[in-house]
PDB file of C-alpha atoms and ligand atoms in Angstrom:
ATOM      1  CA  UNK A   1     123.648 121.921  95.742  1.00  0.00           C
ATOM      2  CA  UNK A   2     121.899 122.493  92.383  1.00  0.00           C
ATOM      3  CA  UNK A   3     119.101 121.250  91.158  1.00  0.00           C
ATOM      4  CA  UNK A   4     119.347 121.405  87.418  1.00  0.00           C
ATOM      5  CA  UNK A   5     116.481 119.969  84.995  1.00  0.00           C
ATOM      6  CA  UNK A   6     117.198 118.582  81.325  1.00  0.00           C
ATOM      7  CA  UNK A   7     115.374 117.211  78.508  1.00  0.00           C
ATOM      8  CA  UNK A   8     116.771 113.767  77.823  1.00  0.00           C
ATOM      9  CA  UNK A   9     117.873 110.553  77.701  1.00  0.00           C
ATOM     10  CA  UNK A  10     119.094 109.504  81.183  1.00  0.00           C
ATOM     11  CA  UNK A  11     122.364 107.429  80.155  1.00  0.00           C
ATOM     12  CA  UNK A  12     123.743 110.011  77.966  1.00  0.00           C
ATOM     13  CA  UNK A  13     123.653 111.547  81.185  1.00  0.00           C
ATOM     14  CA  UNK A  14     127.959 113.216  82.184  1.00  0.00           C
ATOM     15  CA  UNK A  15     127.392 112.408  85.891  1.00  0.00           C
ATOM     16  CA  UNK A  16     128.635 110.473  89.020  1.00  0.00           C
ATOM     17  CA  UNK A  17     125.481 108.608  88.921  1.00  0.00           C
ATOM     18  CA  UNK A  18     122.380 107.764  87.255  1.00  0.00           C
ATOM     19  CA  UNK A  19     119.167 106.576  88.818  1.00  0.00           C
ATOM     20  CA  UNK A  20     116.964 103.950  88.081  1.00  0.00           C
ATOM     21  CA  UNK A  21     113.649 103.556  88.388  1.00  0.00           C
ATOM     22  CA  UNK A  22     113.847  99.779  88.775  1.00  0.00           C
ATOM     23  CA  UNK A  23     111.074  97.079  89.892  1.00  0.00           C
ATOM     24  CA  UNK A  24     111.920  94.896  93.072  1.00  0.00           C
ATOM     25  CA  UNK A  25     113.016  92.065  91.094  1.00  0.00           C
ATOM     26  CA  UNK A  26     116.041  93.820  90.342  1.00  0.00           C
ATOM     27  CA  UNK A  27     115.952  92.138  86.922  1.00  0.00           C
ATOM     28  CA  UNK A  28     115.504  94.501  84.332  1.00  0.00           C
ATOM     29  CA  UNK A  29     112.189  95.645  83.036  1.00  0.00           C
ATOM     30  CA  UNK A  30     110.836  98.444  80.221  1.00  0.00           C
ATOM     31  CA  UNK A  31     110.640 102.106  80.657  1.00  0.00           C
ATOM     32  CA  UNK A  32     114.209 103.374  81.809  1.00  0.00           C
ATOM     33  CA  UNK A  33     115.685 100.156  83.154  1.00  0.00           C
ATOM     34  CA  UNK A  34     114.895  98.907  80.207  1.00  0.00           C
ATOM     35  CA  UNK A  35     117.489 101.971  78.584  1.00  0.00           C
ATOM     36  CA  UNK A  36     119.637 101.710  81.613  1.00  0.00           C
ATOM     37  CA  UNK A  37     119.778  97.942  80.869  1.00  0.00           C
ATOM     38  CA  UNK A  38     120.826  98.229  77.165  1.00  0.00           C
ATOM     39  CA  UNK A  39     123.416 101.204  76.968  1.00  0.00           C
ATOM     40  CA  UNK A  40     125.241  99.872  79.678  1.00  0.00           C
ATOM     41  CA  UNK A  41     125.307  96.480  79.322  1.00  0.00           C
ATOM     42  CA  UNK A  42     125.336  93.073  80.822  1.00  0.00           C
ATOM     43  CA  UNK A  43     128.002  93.694  83.639  1.00  0.00           C
ATOM     44  CA  UNK A  44     124.793  96.126  85.335  1.00  0.00           C
ATOM     45  CA  UNK A  45     122.724  92.297  85.348  1.00  0.00           C
ATOM     46  CA  UNK A  46     125.417  90.673  86.645  1.00  0.00           C
ATOM     47  CA  UNK A  47     125.849  92.872  89.262  1.00  0.00           C
ATOM     48  CA  UNK A  48     121.739  93.392  90.627  1.00  0.00           C
ATOM     49  CA  UNK A  49     122.119  88.901  90.263  1.00  0.00           C
ATOM     50  CA  UNK A  50     124.732  89.489  93.246  1.00  0.00           C
ATOM     51  CA  UNK A  51     122.676  91.696  95.133  1.00  0.00           C
ATOM     52  CA  UNK A  52     119.819  89.189  94.770  1.00  0.00           C
ATOM     53  CA  UNK A  53     122.063  86.086  95.895  1.00  0.00           C
ATOM     54  CA  UNK A  54     123.555  87.796  98.802  1.00  0.00           C
ATOM     55  CA  UNK A  55     122.221  90.967 100.698  1.00  0.00           C
ATOM     56  CA  UNK A  56     118.460  91.355  98.821  1.00  0.00           C
ATOM     57  CA  UNK A  57     117.462  87.453  98.488  1.00  0.00           C
ATOM     58  CA  UNK A  58     113.847  88.839  98.518  1.00  0.00           C
ATOM     59  CA  UNK A  59     114.402  91.916  96.579  1.00  0.00           C
ATOM     60  CA  UNK A  60     114.436  95.567  96.432  1.00  0.00           C
ATOM     61  CA  UNK A  61     111.291  96.858  98.905  1.00  0.00           C
ATOM     62  CA  UNK A  62     109.656 100.192  96.806  1.00  0.00           C
ATOM     63  CA  UNK A  63     111.278 103.581  98.072  1.00  0.00           C
ATOM     64  CA  UNK A  64     114.658 101.290  99.263  1.00  0.00           C
ATOM     65  CA  UNK A  65     117.900 102.392  97.142  1.00  0.00           C
ATOM     66  CA  UNK A  66     121.459 100.006  96.094  1.00  0.00           C
ATOM     67  CA  UNK A  67     123.859 100.264  94.230  1.00  0.00           C
ATOM     68  CA  UNK A  68     125.772  98.625  90.595  1.00  0.00           C
ATOM     69  CA  UNK A  69     128.588 100.429  88.449  1.00  0.00           C
ATOM     70  CA  UNK A  70     127.187 101.772  85.835  1.00  0.00           C
ATOM     71  CA  UNK A  71     129.195  99.705  82.613  1.00  0.00           C
ATOM     72  CA  UNK A  72     129.539 101.362  79.437  1.00  0.00           C
ATOM     73  CA  UNK A  73     127.520 104.238  80.630  1.00  0.00           C
ATOM     74  CA  UNK A  74     129.673 107.478  80.614  1.00  0.00           C
ATOM     75  CA  UNK A  75     128.396 107.479  84.725  1.00  0.00           C
ATOM     76  CA  UNK A  76     129.638 105.426  87.640  1.00  0.00           C
ATOM     77  CA  UNK A  77     127.576 104.081  89.060  1.00  0.00           C
ATOM     78  CA  UNK A  78     123.931 102.947  88.805  1.00  0.00           C
ATOM     79  CA  UNK A  79     121.626 103.562  92.105  1.00  0.00           C
ATOM     80  CA  UNK A  80     118.436 101.083  91.101  1.00  0.00           C
ATOM     81  CA  UNK A  81     115.167 102.575  93.692  1.00  0.00           C
ATOM     82  CA  UNK A  82     111.789 101.394  93.575  1.00  0.00           C
ATOM     83  CA  UNK A  83     109.201 103.926  93.061  1.00  0.00           C
ATOM     84  CA  UNK A  84     105.871 102.861  94.621  1.00  0.00           C
ATOM     85  CA  UNK A  85     102.812 102.029  91.800  1.00  0.00           C
ATOM     86  CA  UNK A  86     100.246 104.576  91.918  1.00  0.00           C
ATOM     87  CA  UNK A  87      96.491 104.360  93.962  1.00  0.00           C
ATOM     88  CA  UNK A  88      94.665 107.020  94.355  1.00  0.00           C
ATOM     89  CA  UNK A  89      92.588 105.263  97.061  1.00  0.00           C
ATOM     90  CA  UNK A  90      95.812 104.940  99.228  1.00  0.00           C
ATOM     91  CA  UNK A  91      98.847 107.618  99.710  1.00  0.00           C
ATOM     92  CA  UNK A  92     102.160 105.937  99.136  1.00  0.00           C
ATOM     93  CA  UNK A  93     103.581 109.772  98.691  1.00  0.00           C
ATOM     94  CA  UNK A  94     106.069 108.564 101.610  1.00  0.00           C
ATOM     95  CA  UNK A  95     107.543 105.898  99.306  1.00  0.00           C
ATOM     96  CA  UNK A  96     107.406 107.912  96.540  1.00  0.00           C
ATOM     97  CA  UNK A  97     109.835 110.576  98.950  1.00  0.00           C
ATOM     98  CA  UNK A  98     112.193 108.003  99.831  1.00  0.00           C
ATOM     99  CA  UNK A  99     113.157 106.683  96.446  1.00  0.00           C
ATOM    100  CA  UNK A 100     114.633 110.067  95.920  1.00  0.00           C
ATOM    101  CA  UNK A 101     115.648 110.966 100.211  1.00  0.00           C
ATOM    102  CA  UNK A 102     117.137 107.236  99.078  1.00  0.00           C
ATOM    103  CA  UNK A 103     118.749 108.082  96.396  1.00  0.00           C
ATOM    104  CA  UNK A 104     120.544 110.476  97.681  1.00  0.00           C
ATOM    105  CA  UNK A 105     122.076 108.698 100.929  1.00  0.00           C
ATOM    106  CA  UNK A 106     123.373 106.151  98.611  1.00  0.00           C
ATOM    107  CA  UNK A 107     125.251 108.510  96.218  1.00  0.00           C
ATOM    108  CA  UNK A 108     126.972 110.013  99.869  1.00  0.00           C
ATOM    109  CA  UNK A 109     128.570 106.792 100.580  1.00  0.00           C
ATOM    110  CA  UNK A 110     129.637 106.458  97.241  1.00  0.00           C
ATOM    111  CA  UNK A 111     130.847 109.916  97.111  1.00  0.00           C
ATOM    112  CA  UNK A 112     128.795 110.786  94.084  1.00  0.00           C
ATOM    113  CA  UNK A 113     129.163 114.464  93.398  1.00  0.00           C
ATOM    114  CA  UNK A 114     126.253 114.610  91.153  1.00  0.00           C
ATOM    115  CA  UNK A 115     123.591 112.642  90.367  1.00  0.00           C
ATOM    116  CA  UNK A 116     121.052 112.984  87.867  1.00  0.00           C
ATOM    117  CA  UNK A 117     117.154 111.120  88.550  1.00  0.00           C
ATOM    118  CA  UNK A 118     114.491 110.119  86.104  1.00  0.00           C
ATOM    119  CA  UNK A 119     110.836 111.036  86.954  1.00  0.00           C
ATOM    120  CA  UNK A 120     110.204 107.531  89.149  1.00  0.00           C
ATOM    121  CA  UNK A 121     107.334 105.897  89.051  1.00  0.00           C
ATOM    122  CA  UNK A 122     106.030 108.637  86.040  1.00  0.00           C
ATOM    123  CA  UNK A 123     105.791 105.639  83.586  1.00  0.00           C
ATOM    124  CA  UNK A 124     104.313 101.890  83.721  1.00  0.00           C
ATOM    125  CA  UNK A 125     103.966 102.467  88.033  1.00  0.00           C
ATOM    126  CA  UNK A 126     101.096 105.116  86.930  1.00  0.00           C
ATOM    127  CA  UNK A 127     102.144 108.512  89.485  1.00  0.00           C
ATOM    128  CA  UNK A 128     100.387 111.781  87.466  1.00  0.00           C
ATOM    129  CA  UNK A 129     104.010 113.875  86.611  1.00  0.00           C
ATOM    130  CA  UNK A 130     103.251 116.716  88.340  1.00  0.00           C
ATOM    131  CA  UNK A 131     102.108 115.274  91.741  1.00  0.00           C
ATOM    132  CA  UNK A 132     105.669 113.147  91.249  1.00  0.00           C
ATOM    133  CA  UNK A 133     107.375 116.160  90.451  1.00  0.00           C
ATOM    134  CA  UNK A 134     106.114 118.037  93.647  1.00  0.00           C
ATOM    135  CA  UNK A 135     107.300 115.136  95.086  1.00  0.00           C
ATOM    136  CA  UNK A 136     110.323 114.446  93.176  1.00  0.00           C
ATOM    137  CA  UNK A 137     111.750 118.506  94.105  1.00  0.00           C
ATOM    138  CA  UNK A 138     110.417 118.853  97.917  1.00  0.00           C
ATOM    139  CA  UNK A 139     112.404 115.359  98.674  1.00  0.00           C
ATOM    140  CA  UNK A 140     115.410 116.652  97.114  1.00  0.00           C
ATOM    141  CA  UNK A 141     114.893 120.393  98.709  1.00  0.00           C
ATOM    142  CA  UNK A 142     114.620 119.029 102.130  1.00  0.00           C
ATOM    143  CA  UNK A 143     117.575 115.923 101.916  1.00  0.00           C
ATOM    144  CA  UNK A 144     120.373 119.169 101.660  1.00  0.00           C
ATOM    145  CA  UNK A 145     123.173 116.407 100.586  1.00  0.00           C
ATOM    146  CA  UNK A 146     126.198 117.276 100.132  1.00  0.00           C
ATOM    147  CA  UNK A 147     125.847 116.759  96.620  1.00  0.00           C
ATOM    148  CA  UNK A 148     127.270 119.107  93.805  1.00  0.00           C
ATOM    149  CA  UNK A 149     124.285 118.973  91.711  1.00  0.00           C
ATOM    150  CA  UNK A 150     120.887 117.129  90.780  1.00  0.00           C
ATOM    151  CA  UNK A 151     119.985 116.914  87.765  1.00  0.00           C
ATOM    152  CA  UNK A 152     115.971 115.440  86.644  1.00  0.00           C
ATOM    153  CA  UNK A 153     116.601 114.008  82.981  1.00  0.00           C
ATOM    154  CA  UNK A 154     112.691 114.302  81.547  1.00  0.00           C
ATOM    155  CA  UNK A 155     112.380 112.024  78.955  1.00  0.00           C
ATOM    156  CA  UNK A 156     109.522 114.576  77.121  1.00  0.00           C
ATOM    157  CA  UNK A 157     108.416 118.480  77.198  1.00  0.00           C
ATOM    158  CA  UNK A 158     105.245 117.264  79.371  1.00  0.00           C
ATOM    159  CA  UNK A 159     107.715 116.681  82.185  1.00  0.00           C
ATOM    160  CA  UNK A 160     110.032 118.678  81.376  1.00  0.00           C
ATOM    161  CA  UNK A 161     107.576 121.579  82.259  1.00  0.00           C
ATOM    162  CA  UNK A 162     105.957 120.258  85.396  1.00  0.00           C
ATOM    163  CA  UNK A 163     109.210 119.782  86.642  1.00  0.00           C
ATOM    164  CA  UNK A 164     109.501 123.065  85.958  1.00  0.00           C
ATOM    165  CA  UNK A 165     106.596 123.915  87.571  1.00  0.00           C
ATOM    166  CA  UNK A 166     107.390 122.018  90.622  1.00  0.00           C
ATOM    167  CA  UNK A 167     110.870 124.027  91.328  1.00  0.00           C
TER     168      UNK A 167
HETATM  169  P1  ADP B 201     108.461 103.277  86.533  1.00  0.00           P
HETATM  170  O1  ADP B 201     107.838 101.860  86.926  1.00  0.00           O
HETATM  171  O2  ADP B 201     108.574 104.104  88.047  1.00  0.00           O
HETATM  172  O3  ADP B 201     106.687 104.572  86.387  1.00  0.00           O
HETATM  173  P2  ADP B 201     108.806 104.119  83.974  1.00  0.00           P
HETATM  174  O4  ADP B 201     110.127 103.536  83.307  1.00  0.00           O
HETATM  175  O5  ADP B 201     108.205 103.164  83.163  1.00  0.00           O
HETATM  176  O6  ADP B 201     108.979 103.931  85.559  1.00  0.00           O
HETATM  177  O7  ADP B 201     108.700 105.339  83.595  1.00  0.00           O
HETATM  178  C1  ADP B 201     109.208 106.597  84.646  1.00  0.00           C
HETATM  179  C2  ADP B 201     109.704 107.631  83.887  1.00  0.00           C
HETATM  180  O8  ADP B 201     110.521 107.779  82.834  1.00  0.00           O
HETATM  181  C3  ADP B 201     108.847 107.905  82.423  1.00  0.00           C
HETATM  182  O9  ADP B 201     108.934 109.635  82.577  1.00  0.00           O
HETATM  183  C4  ADP B 201     109.120 107.713  81.577  1.00  0.00           C
HETATM  184  O10 ADP B 201     108.923 108.469  80.303  1.00  0.00           O
HETATM  185  C5  ADP B 201     111.075 108.331  81.439  1.00  0.00           C
HETATM  186  N1  ADP B 201     112.206 107.177  80.809  1.00  0.00           N
HETATM  187  C6  ADP B 201     111.827 106.732  80.169  1.00  0.00           C
HETATM  188  N2  ADP B 201     112.811 105.745  78.878  1.00  0.00           N
HETATM  189  C7  ADP B 201     113.632 107.304  79.557  1.00  0.00           C
HETATM  190  C8  ADP B 201     115.087 107.696  79.230  1.00  0.00           C
HETATM  191  N3  ADP B 201     116.215 106.964  79.044  1.00  0.00           N
HETATM  192  N4  ADP B 201     115.847 109.021  80.481  1.00  0.00           N
HETATM  193  C9  ADP B 201     114.756 109.465  80.344  1.00  0.00           C
HETATM  194  N5  ADP B 201     113.445 108.968  81.519  1.00  0.00           N
HETATM  195  C10 ADP B 201     112.966 107.947  80.967  1.00  0.00           C
END
């Protein structure tokens, strides 16, 4: 499996699945979540609503992942995962690691060969970038799924450099 890094916009990636740093309501939000819903169009929200009506009445727990199609984006799937909110007093690293592990499990179920991840939890949820990058890289490396490529898509140079160091 190749692990690659690019600086850019995850909504433009030509991969089988893009991962969304969603919130547990699955009803959209700001940051990468807002960008994915805007780029993919209303179909993603429709499918999220259906998930809430059927399999996920209470929403998606932090650390878990679930898929919808990707609407108008180049990707085929969106894998929604919910990162933990950063806490300096409680170690939630295992939850952040689980986001990557569970997203890759869902990707395998979908037969997705290429998957793009944003830096989950590093925006509104406040996780320090260097620590988030270490956890992300370790979790993906240890998951060793049968995928062709896992691509980290970092929005700015600071995030790109942090992931570069972690790798
Ligand atoms: P969270 O709530 O998990 O912290 P955010 O969406 O607020 O999620 O931020 C997660 C990361 O995604 C941040 O590093 C932010 O800079 C980045 N980001 C925001 N928009 C995009 C985008 N279009 N493509 C890739 N990364 C993005």
